[in-house]
Short mmCIF file of C-alpha atoms and ligand atoms in Angstrom, two decimals:
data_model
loop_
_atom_site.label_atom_id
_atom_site.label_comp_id
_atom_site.label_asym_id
_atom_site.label_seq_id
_atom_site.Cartn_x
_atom_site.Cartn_y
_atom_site.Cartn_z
CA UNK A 494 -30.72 -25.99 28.87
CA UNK A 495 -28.23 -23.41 27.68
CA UNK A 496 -28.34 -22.62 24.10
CA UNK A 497 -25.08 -21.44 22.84
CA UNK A 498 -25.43 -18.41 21.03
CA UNK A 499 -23.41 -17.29 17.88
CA UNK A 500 -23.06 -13.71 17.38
CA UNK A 501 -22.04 -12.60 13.93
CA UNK A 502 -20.81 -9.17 13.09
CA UNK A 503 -20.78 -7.60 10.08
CA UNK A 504 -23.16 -8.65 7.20
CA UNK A 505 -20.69 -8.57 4.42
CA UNK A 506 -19.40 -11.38 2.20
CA UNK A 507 -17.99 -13.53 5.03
CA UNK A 508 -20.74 -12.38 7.91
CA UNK A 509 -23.77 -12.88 5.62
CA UNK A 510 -21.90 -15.99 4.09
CA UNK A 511 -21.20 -17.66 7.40
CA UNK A 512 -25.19 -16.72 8.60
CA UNK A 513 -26.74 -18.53 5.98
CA UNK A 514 -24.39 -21.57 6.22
CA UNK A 515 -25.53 -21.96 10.26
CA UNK A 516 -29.22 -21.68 9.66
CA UNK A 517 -28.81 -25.00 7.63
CA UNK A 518 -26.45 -26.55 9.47
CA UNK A 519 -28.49 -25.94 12.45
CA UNK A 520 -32.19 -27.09 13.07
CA UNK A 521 -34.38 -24.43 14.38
CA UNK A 522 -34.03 -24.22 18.07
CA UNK A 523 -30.61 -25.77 18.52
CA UNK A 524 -28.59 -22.48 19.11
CA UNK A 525 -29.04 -19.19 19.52
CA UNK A 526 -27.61 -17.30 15.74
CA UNK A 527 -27.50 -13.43 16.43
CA UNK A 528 -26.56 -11.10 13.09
CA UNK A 529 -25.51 -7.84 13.39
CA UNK A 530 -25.39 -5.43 11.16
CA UNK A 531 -25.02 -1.32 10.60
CA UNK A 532 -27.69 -1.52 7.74
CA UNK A 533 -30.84 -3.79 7.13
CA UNK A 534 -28.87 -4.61 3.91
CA UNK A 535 -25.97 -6.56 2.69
CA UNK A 536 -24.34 -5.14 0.15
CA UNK A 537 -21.58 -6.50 -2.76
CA UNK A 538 -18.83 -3.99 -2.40
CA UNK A 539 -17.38 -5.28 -5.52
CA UNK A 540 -20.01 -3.75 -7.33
CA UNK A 541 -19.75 -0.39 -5.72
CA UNK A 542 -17.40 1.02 -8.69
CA UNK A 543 -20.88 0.79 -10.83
CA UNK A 544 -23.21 2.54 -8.22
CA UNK A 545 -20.16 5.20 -7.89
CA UNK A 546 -19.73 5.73 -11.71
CA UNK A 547 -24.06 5.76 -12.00
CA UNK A 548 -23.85 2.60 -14.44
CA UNK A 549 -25.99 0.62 -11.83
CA UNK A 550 -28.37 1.68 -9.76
CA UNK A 551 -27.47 0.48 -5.75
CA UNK A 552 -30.93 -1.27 -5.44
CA UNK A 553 -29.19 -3.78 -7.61
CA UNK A 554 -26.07 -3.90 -5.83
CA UNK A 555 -27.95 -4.33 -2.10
CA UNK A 556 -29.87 -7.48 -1.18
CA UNK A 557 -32.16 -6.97 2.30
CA UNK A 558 -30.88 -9.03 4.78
CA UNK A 559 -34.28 -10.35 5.36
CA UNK A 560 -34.03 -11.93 2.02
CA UNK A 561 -31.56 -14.13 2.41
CA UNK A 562 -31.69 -14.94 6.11
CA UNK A 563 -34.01 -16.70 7.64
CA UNK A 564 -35.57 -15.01 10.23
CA UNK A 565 -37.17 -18.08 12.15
CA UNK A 566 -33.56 -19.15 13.00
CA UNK A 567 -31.76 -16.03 13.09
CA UNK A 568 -31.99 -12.81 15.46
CA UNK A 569 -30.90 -9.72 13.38
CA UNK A 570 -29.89 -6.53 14.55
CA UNK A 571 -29.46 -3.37 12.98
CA UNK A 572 -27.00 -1.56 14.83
CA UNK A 573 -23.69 -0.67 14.92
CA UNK A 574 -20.90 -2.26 16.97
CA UNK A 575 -19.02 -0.11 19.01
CA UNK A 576 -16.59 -2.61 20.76
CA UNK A 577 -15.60 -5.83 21.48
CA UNK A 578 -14.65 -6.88 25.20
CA UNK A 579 -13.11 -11.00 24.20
CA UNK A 580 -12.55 -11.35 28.56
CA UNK A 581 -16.07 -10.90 29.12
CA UNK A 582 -17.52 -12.42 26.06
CA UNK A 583 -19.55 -9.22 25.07
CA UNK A 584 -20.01 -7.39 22.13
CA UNK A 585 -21.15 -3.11 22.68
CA UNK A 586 -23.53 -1.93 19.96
CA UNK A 587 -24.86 1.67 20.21
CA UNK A 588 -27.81 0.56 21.54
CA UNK A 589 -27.44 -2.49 23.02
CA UNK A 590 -24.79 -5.14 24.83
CA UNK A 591 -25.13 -8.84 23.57
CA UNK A 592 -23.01 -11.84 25.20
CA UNK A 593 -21.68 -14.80 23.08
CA UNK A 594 -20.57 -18.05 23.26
CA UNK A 595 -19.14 -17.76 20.16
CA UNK A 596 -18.07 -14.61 18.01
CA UNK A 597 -17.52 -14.25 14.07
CA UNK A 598 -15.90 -10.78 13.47
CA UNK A 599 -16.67 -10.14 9.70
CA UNK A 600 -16.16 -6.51 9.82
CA UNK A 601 -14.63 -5.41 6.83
CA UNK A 602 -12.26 -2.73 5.97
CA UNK A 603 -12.16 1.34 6.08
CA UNK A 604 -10.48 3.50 3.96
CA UNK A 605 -6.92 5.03 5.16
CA UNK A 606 -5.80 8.03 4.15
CA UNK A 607 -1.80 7.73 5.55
CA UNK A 608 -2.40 10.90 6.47
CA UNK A 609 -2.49 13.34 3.75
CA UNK A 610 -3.54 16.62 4.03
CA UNK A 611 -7.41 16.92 2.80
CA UNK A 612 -7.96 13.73 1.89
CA UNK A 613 -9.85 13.11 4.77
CA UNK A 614 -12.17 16.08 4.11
CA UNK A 615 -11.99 16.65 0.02
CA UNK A 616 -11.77 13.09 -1.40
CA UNK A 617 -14.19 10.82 -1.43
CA UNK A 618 -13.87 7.26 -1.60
CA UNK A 619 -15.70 3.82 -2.96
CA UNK A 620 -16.26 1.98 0.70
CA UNK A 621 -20.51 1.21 1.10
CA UNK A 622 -23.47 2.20 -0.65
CA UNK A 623 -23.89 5.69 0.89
CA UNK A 624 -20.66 6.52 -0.59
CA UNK A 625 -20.79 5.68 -3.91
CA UNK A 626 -24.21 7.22 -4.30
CA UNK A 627 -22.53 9.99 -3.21
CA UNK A 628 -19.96 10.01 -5.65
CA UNK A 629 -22.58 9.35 -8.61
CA UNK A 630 -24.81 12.73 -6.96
CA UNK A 631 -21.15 14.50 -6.85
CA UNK A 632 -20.81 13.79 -10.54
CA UNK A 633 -24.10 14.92 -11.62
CA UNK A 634 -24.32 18.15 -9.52
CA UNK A 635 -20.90 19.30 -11.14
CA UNK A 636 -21.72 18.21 -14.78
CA UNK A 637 -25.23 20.37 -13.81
CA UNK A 638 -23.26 22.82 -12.87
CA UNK A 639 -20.92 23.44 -15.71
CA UNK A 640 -23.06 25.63 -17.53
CA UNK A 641 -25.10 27.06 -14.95
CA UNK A 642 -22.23 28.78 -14.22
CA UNK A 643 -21.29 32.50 -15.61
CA UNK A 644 -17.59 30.98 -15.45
CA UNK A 645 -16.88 27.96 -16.64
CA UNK A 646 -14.36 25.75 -14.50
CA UNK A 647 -12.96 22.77 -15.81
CA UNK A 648 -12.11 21.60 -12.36
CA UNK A 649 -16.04 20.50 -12.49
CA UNK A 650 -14.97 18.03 -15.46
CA UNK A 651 -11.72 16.92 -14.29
CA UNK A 652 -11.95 13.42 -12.67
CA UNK A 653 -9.16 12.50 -10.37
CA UNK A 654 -8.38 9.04 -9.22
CA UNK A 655 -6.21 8.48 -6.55
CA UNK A 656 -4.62 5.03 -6.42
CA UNK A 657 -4.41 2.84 -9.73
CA UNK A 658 -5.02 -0.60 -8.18
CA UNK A 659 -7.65 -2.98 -8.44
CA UNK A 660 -10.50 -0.72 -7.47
CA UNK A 661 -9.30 2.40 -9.01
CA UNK A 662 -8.66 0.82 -12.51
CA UNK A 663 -12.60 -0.52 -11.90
CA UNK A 664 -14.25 2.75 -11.14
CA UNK A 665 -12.06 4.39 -14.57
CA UNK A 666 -13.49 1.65 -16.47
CA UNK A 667 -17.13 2.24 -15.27
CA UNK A 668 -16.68 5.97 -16.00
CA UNK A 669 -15.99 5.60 -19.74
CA UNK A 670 -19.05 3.60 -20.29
CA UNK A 671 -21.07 6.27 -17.76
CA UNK A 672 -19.31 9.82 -19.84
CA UNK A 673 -21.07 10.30 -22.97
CA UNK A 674 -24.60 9.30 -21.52
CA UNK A 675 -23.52 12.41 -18.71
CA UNK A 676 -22.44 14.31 -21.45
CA UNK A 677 -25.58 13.79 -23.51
CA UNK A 678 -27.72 15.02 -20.24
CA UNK A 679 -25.93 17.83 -19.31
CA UNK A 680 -24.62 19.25 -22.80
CA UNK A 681 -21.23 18.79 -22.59
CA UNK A 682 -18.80 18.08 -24.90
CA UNK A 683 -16.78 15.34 -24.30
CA UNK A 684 -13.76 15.81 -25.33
CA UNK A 685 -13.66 18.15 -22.27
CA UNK A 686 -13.98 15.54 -19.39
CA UNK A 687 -10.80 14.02 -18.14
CA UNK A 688 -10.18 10.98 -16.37
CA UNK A 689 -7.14 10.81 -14.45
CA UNK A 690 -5.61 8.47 -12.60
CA UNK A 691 -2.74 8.88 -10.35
CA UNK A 692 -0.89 6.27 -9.02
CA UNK A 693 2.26 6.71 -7.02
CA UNK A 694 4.33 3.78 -7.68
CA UNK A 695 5.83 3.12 -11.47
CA UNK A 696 2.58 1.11 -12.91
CA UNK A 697 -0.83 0.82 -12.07
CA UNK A 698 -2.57 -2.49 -11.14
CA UNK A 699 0.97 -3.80 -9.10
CA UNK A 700 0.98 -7.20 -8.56
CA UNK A 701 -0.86 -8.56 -12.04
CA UNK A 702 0.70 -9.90 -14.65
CA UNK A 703 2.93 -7.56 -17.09
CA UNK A 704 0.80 -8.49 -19.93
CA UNK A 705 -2.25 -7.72 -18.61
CA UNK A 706 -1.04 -4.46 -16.96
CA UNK A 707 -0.46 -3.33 -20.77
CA UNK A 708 -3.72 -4.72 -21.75
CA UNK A 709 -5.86 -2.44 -19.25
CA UNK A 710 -3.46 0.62 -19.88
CA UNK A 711 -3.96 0.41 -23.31
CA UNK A 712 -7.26 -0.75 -23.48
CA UNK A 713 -8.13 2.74 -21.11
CA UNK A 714 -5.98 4.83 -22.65
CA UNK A 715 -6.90 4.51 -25.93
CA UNK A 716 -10.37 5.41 -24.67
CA UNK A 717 -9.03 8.69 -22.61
CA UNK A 718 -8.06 7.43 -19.18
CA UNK A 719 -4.48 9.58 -18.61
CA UNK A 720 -2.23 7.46 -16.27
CA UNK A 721 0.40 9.42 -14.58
CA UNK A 722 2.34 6.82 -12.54
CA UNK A 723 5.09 8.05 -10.24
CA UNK A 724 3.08 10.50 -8.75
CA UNK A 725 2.42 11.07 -4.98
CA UNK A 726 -0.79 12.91 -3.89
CA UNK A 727 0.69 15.73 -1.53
CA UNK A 728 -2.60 17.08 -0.42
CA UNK A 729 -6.64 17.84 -1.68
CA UNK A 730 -8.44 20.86 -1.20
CA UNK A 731 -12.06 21.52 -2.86
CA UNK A 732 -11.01 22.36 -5.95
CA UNK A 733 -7.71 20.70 -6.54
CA UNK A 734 -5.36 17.78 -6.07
CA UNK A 735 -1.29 18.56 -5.60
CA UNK A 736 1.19 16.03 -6.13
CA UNK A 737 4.97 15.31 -6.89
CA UNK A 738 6.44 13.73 -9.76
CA UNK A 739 10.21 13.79 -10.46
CA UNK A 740 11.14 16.03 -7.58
CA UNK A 741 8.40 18.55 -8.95
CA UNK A 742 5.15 19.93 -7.26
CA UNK A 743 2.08 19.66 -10.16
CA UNK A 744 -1.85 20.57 -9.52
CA UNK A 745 -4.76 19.28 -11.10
CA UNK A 746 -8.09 21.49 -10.70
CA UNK A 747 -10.20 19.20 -9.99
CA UNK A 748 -13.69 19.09 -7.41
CA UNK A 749 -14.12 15.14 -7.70
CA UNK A 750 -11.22 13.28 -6.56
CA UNK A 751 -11.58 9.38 -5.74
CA UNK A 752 -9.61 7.91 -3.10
CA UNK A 753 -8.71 4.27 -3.85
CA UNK A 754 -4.53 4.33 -3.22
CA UNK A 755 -5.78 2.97 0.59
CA UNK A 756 -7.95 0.59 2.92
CA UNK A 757 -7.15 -1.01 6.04
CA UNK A 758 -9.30 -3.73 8.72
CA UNK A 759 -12.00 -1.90 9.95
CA UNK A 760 -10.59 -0.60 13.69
CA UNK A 761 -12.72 -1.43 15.79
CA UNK A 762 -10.65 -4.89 16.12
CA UNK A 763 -7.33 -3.32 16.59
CA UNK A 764 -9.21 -1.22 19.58
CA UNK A 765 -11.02 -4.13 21.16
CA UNK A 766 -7.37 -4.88 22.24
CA UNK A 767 -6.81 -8.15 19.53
CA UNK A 768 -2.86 -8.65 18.81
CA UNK A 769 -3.18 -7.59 15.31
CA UNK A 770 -0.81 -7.11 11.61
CA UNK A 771 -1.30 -4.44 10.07
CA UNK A 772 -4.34 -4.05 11.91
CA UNK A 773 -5.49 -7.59 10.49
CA UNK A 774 -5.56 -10.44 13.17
CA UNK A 775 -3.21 -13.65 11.64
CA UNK A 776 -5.72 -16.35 12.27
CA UNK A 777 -5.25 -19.73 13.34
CA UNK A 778 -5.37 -22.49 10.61
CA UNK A 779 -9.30 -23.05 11.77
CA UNK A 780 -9.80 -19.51 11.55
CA UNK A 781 -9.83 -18.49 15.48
CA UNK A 782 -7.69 -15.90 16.57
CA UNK A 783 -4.85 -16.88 18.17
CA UNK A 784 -5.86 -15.88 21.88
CA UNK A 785 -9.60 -16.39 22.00
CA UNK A 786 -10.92 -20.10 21.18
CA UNK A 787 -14.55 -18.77 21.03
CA UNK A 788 -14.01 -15.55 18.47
CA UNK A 789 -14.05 -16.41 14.60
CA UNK A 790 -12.39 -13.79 11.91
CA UNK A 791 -12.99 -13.67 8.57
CA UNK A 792 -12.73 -11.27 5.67
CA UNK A 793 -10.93 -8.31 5.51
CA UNK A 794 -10.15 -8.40 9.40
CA UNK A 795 -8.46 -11.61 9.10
CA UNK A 796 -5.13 -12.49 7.75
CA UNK A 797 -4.23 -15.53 6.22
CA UNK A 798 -0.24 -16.23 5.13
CA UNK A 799 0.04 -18.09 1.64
CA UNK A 800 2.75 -20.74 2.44
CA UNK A 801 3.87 -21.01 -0.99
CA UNK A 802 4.82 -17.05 -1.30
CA UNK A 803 5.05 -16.44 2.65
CA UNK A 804 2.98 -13.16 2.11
CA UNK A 805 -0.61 -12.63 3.30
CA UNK A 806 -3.10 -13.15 0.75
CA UNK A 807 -4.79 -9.92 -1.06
CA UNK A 808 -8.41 -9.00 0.77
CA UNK A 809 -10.94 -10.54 -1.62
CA UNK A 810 -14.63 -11.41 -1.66
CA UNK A 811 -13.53 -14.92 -2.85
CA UNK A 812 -11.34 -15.41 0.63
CA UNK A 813 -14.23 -14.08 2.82
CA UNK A 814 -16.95 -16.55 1.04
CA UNK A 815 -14.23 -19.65 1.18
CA UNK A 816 -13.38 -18.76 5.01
CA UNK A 817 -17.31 -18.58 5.65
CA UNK A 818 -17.65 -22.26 4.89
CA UNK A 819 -14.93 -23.63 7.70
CA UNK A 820 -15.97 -20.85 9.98
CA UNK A 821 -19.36 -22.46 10.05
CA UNK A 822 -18.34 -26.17 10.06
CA UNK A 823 -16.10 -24.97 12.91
CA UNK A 824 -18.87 -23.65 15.38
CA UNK A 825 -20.84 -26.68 14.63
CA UNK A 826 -18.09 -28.85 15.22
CA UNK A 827 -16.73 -27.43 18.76
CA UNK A 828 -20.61 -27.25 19.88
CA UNK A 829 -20.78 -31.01 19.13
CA UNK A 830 -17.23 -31.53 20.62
CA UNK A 831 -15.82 -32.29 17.66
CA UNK A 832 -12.24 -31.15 16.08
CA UNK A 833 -11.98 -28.16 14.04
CA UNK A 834 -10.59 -28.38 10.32
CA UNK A 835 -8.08 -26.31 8.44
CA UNK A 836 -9.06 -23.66 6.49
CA UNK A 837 -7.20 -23.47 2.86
CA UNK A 838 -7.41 -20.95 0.56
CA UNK A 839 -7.88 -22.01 -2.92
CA UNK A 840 -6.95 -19.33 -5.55
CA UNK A 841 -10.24 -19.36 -8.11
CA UNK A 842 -8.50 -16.25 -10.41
CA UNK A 843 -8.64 -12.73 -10.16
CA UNK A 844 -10.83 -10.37 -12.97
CA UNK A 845 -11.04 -7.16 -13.07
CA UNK A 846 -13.66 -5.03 -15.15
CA UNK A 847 -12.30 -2.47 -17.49
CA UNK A 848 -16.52 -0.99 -18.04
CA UNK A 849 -18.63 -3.47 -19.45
CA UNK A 850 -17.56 -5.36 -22.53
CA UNK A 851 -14.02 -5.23 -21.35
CA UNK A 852 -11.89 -6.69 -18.48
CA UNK A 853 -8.43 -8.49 -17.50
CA UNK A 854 -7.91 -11.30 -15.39
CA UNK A 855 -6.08 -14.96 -14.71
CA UNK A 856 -8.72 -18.03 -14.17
CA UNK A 857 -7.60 -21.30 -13.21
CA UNK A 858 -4.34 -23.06 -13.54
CA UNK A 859 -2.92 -19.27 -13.86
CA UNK A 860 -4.59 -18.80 -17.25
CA UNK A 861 -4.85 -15.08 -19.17
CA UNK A 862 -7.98 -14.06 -20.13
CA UNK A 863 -8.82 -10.58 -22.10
CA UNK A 864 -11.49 -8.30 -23.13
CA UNK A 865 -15.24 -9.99 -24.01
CA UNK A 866 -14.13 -13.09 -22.46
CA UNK A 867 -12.90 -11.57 -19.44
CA UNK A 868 -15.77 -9.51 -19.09
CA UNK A 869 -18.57 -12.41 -19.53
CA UNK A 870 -16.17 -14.57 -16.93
CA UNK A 871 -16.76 -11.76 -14.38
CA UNK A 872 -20.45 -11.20 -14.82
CA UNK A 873 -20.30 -14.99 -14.05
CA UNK A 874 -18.58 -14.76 -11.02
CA UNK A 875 -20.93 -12.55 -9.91
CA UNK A 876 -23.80 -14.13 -10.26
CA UNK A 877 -22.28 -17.36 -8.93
CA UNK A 878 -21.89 -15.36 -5.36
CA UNK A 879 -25.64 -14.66 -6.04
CA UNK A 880 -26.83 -18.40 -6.79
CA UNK A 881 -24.59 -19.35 -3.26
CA UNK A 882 -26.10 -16.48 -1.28
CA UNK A 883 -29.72 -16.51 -2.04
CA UNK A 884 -30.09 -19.26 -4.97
CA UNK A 885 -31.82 -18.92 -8.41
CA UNK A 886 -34.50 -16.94 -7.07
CA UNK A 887 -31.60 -14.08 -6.24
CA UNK A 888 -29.49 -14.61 -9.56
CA UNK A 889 -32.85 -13.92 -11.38
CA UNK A 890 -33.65 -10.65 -9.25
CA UNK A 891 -30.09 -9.50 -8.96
CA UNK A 892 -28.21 -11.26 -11.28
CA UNK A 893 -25.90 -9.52 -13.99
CA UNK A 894 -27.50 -10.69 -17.85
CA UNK A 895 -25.70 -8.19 -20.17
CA UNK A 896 -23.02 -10.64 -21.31
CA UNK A 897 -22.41 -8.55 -24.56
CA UNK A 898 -23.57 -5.47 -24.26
C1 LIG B 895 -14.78 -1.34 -5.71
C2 LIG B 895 -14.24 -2.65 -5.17
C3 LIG B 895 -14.11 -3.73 -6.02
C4 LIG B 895 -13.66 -4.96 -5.53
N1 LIG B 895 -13.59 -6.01 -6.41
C5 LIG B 895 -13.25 -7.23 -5.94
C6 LIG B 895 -13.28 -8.36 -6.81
O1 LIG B 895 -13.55 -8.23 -8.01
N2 LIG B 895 -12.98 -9.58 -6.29
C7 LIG B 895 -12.70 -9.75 -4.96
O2 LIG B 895 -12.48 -10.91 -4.55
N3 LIG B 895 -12.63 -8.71 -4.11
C8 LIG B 895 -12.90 -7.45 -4.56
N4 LIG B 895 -12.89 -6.37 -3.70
C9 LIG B 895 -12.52 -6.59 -2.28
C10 LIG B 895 -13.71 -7.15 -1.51
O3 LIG B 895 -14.85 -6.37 -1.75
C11 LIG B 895 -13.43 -7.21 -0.01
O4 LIG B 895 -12.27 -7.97 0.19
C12 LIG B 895 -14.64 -7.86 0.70
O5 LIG B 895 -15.76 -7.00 0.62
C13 LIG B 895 -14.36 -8.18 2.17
O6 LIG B 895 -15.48 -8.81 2.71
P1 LIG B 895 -15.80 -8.73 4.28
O7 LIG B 895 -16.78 -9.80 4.55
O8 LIG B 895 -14.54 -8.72 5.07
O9 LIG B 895 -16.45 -7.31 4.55
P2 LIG B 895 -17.37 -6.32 3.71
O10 LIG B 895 -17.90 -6.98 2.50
O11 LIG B 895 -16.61 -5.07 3.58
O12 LIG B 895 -18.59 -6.07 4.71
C14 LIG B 895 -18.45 -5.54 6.00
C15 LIG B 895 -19.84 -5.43 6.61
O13 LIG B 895 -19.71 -4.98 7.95
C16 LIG B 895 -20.64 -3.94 8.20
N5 LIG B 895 -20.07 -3.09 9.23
C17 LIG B 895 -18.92 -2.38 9.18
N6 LIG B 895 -18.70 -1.76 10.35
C18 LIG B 895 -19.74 -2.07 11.15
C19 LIG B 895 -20.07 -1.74 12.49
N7 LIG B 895 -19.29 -0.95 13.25
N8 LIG B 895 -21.22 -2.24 13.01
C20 LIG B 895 -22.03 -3.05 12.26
N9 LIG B 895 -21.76 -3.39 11.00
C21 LIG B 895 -20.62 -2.92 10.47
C22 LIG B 895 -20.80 -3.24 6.84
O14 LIG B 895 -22.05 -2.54 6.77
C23 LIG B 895 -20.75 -4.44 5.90
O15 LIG B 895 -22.04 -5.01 5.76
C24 LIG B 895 -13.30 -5.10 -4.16
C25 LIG B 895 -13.41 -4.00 -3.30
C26 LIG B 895 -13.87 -2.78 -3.79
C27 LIG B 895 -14.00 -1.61 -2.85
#
């Protein structure tokens, strides 16, 4: 008898999610669950500001997939998916072709640059693992560098980050706790390391709450973030970033500059030929896309319009996690011949770390929270994603203890 096979891509928050909700919705045997994955590791990319700054080490941040997944019921692959053909059914990898009866495409997002000059080549950004411990090597080797040097060039010290949204606020906040321990190694004063961020619209952290914008500003500042808002990034070489503020042309010497003003649904969906938004595909209520009944989307490839505001809801972890819940009752339920159900999002709050004792967010029923508070509500929400992953066993391994320190 045919055994319908489920191929996942993407091991992320919705891909691994949606895995380890079919292996136990599923008795060994019953279908055929393939997971694919570029790496032999998921990873929490909203933890990759720490590994990036050097104030966690990645081990903590990546979980092997063979942890979490069990291996009796599932097939994983490590490989990376080339293409998508929805006629035919089949998914290209680089080194292999599978078929599907059904498809999740849990893909995730990659960084856009909008086409400024240098960014591609001169910036770095916080997307995976091999990328932020790049940026935390980057650090080091120009800190190590300072005095080795006959001449000294502050361009080694100055930190530039480009975009002042949720992710670059993060990384700034990571920094401050990660700057005097640098400083300490490499005998530097201080004083002398700058942390800029440049954001091109009139505040950083659009979107949140007025109060809390003024919170995180001050609460950075007053620790030596500099916030230059208004300020478009014109181009990046090595050693400096050029933008324009009130009609003028400024530069910033700088060999570290972190891209975080840009991301956008991994490609490869937009080339596999789905209609897509903003290169997102607008899902179906159940999560399918609109023109394949047998191909699932969730996560950052998927969009999802929030009837109350008629605007897509932001890319989060917590949508990816919720949507991997229905995609999974969904499979089950057209295998069995069942009808789908409706996938709503249900906001849980937003929180964003300003380093470790600090942070800014709204919880439930659209409540403020600041500072300590904030910051032990986040290290909770973290470990939470840990307990539904992988259970006690992974909050104890992984999980994230230093509520006040
Ligand atoms: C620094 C940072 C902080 C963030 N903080 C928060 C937060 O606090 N709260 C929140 O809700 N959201 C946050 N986000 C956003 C959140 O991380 C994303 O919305 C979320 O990761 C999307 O999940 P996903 O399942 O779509 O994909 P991802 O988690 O991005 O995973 C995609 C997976 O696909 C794999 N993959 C990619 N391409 C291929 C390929 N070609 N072949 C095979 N495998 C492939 C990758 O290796 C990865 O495992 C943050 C993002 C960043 C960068």
């Amino acid at each position: 008898m045919h055994k319908p096979h489920v191929v996942i891509i993407g091991a992320g928050y919705g891909g691994i999610m949606t895995t380890v909700k079919l292996q136990k919705l599923f008795g060994k045997g019953q279908v055929k669950i393939t997971l694919v994955n570029k790496e032999d590791y998921h990873y929490q990319t909203t933890w990759l500001h720490e590994n990036a700054a050097g104030t966690l080490h990645h081990d903590r941040t990546r979980i092997p997939i063979k942890e979490v997944v069990n291996m009796n019921k599932v097939h994983f692959i490590l490989d990376t998916v080339v293409s998508i053909n929805p006629i035919e059914k089949k998914v290209k990898l680089e080194n292999n072709e599978l078929e599907y009866d059904f498809l999740v495409i849990g893909l995730g997002f990659e960084k856009t640059t909008f086409g400024i000059p240098g960014i591609e080549e001169h910036a770095f950004s916080i997307e995976n693992i091999n990328s932020a411990r790049l940026i935390r090597e980057h650090l080091e080797y120009n800190f190590a560098n300072f005095h080795h040097e006959k001449v000294k060039d502050n361009a080694r010290l100055n930190i530039v980050i480009g975009g002042g949204g949720f992710t670059g606020i993060e990384f700034a906040g990571e920094l401050i706790n990660r700057i005097p321990e640098l400083s300490a190694e490499y005998d530097i004063e201080k004083a002398l390391v700058r942390i800029i961020i440049l954001e091109a619209s009139s505040t950083v952290l659009q979107g949140f709450d007025p109060q809390l914008i003024e919170y995180a500003m001050t609460s950075l500042g007053s620790r030596g973030v500099e916030f230059i808002t208004n300020a478009s990034i014109k181009e990046c070489t090595s050693d400096k970033v050029v933008y324009e503020k009130d009609g003028k042309q400024c530069e910033i010497p700088s060999k570290t500059i972190i891209w975080s003003a840009g991301v956008r649904a991994n490609g490869i969906v937009e080339q596999s030929g789905f209609g897509t938004k903003q290169g997102k595909v607008e899902v179906k209520s159940d999560l399918r896309t609109p023109d394949y009944d047998d191909v699932f989307v969730v996560g950052d490839c998927a969009m999802i319009i929030d009837k109350k505001t008629n605007q897509p809801f932001p890319a989060s972890a917590q949508i990816a996690i919720q949507q991997s819940s229905v995609v999974a009752h969904n499979i089950k339920a057209l295998i069995e011949g069942n009808a789908t159900k409706l996938f709503e999002a249900k906001s849980l709050g937003t929180v964003a770390s300003l380093g470790h004792q600090d942070a800014i967010g709204v919880v439930l029923n659209n409540r403020k929270v600041f500072g300590w508070k904030a910051s032990v509500m986040k290290k909770i929400i973290d470990n939470r994603y840990l307990y539904k992953l992988g259970g006690l066993g992974l909050v104890l391994k992984k999980g994230k203890f230093n509520f006040f320190y």
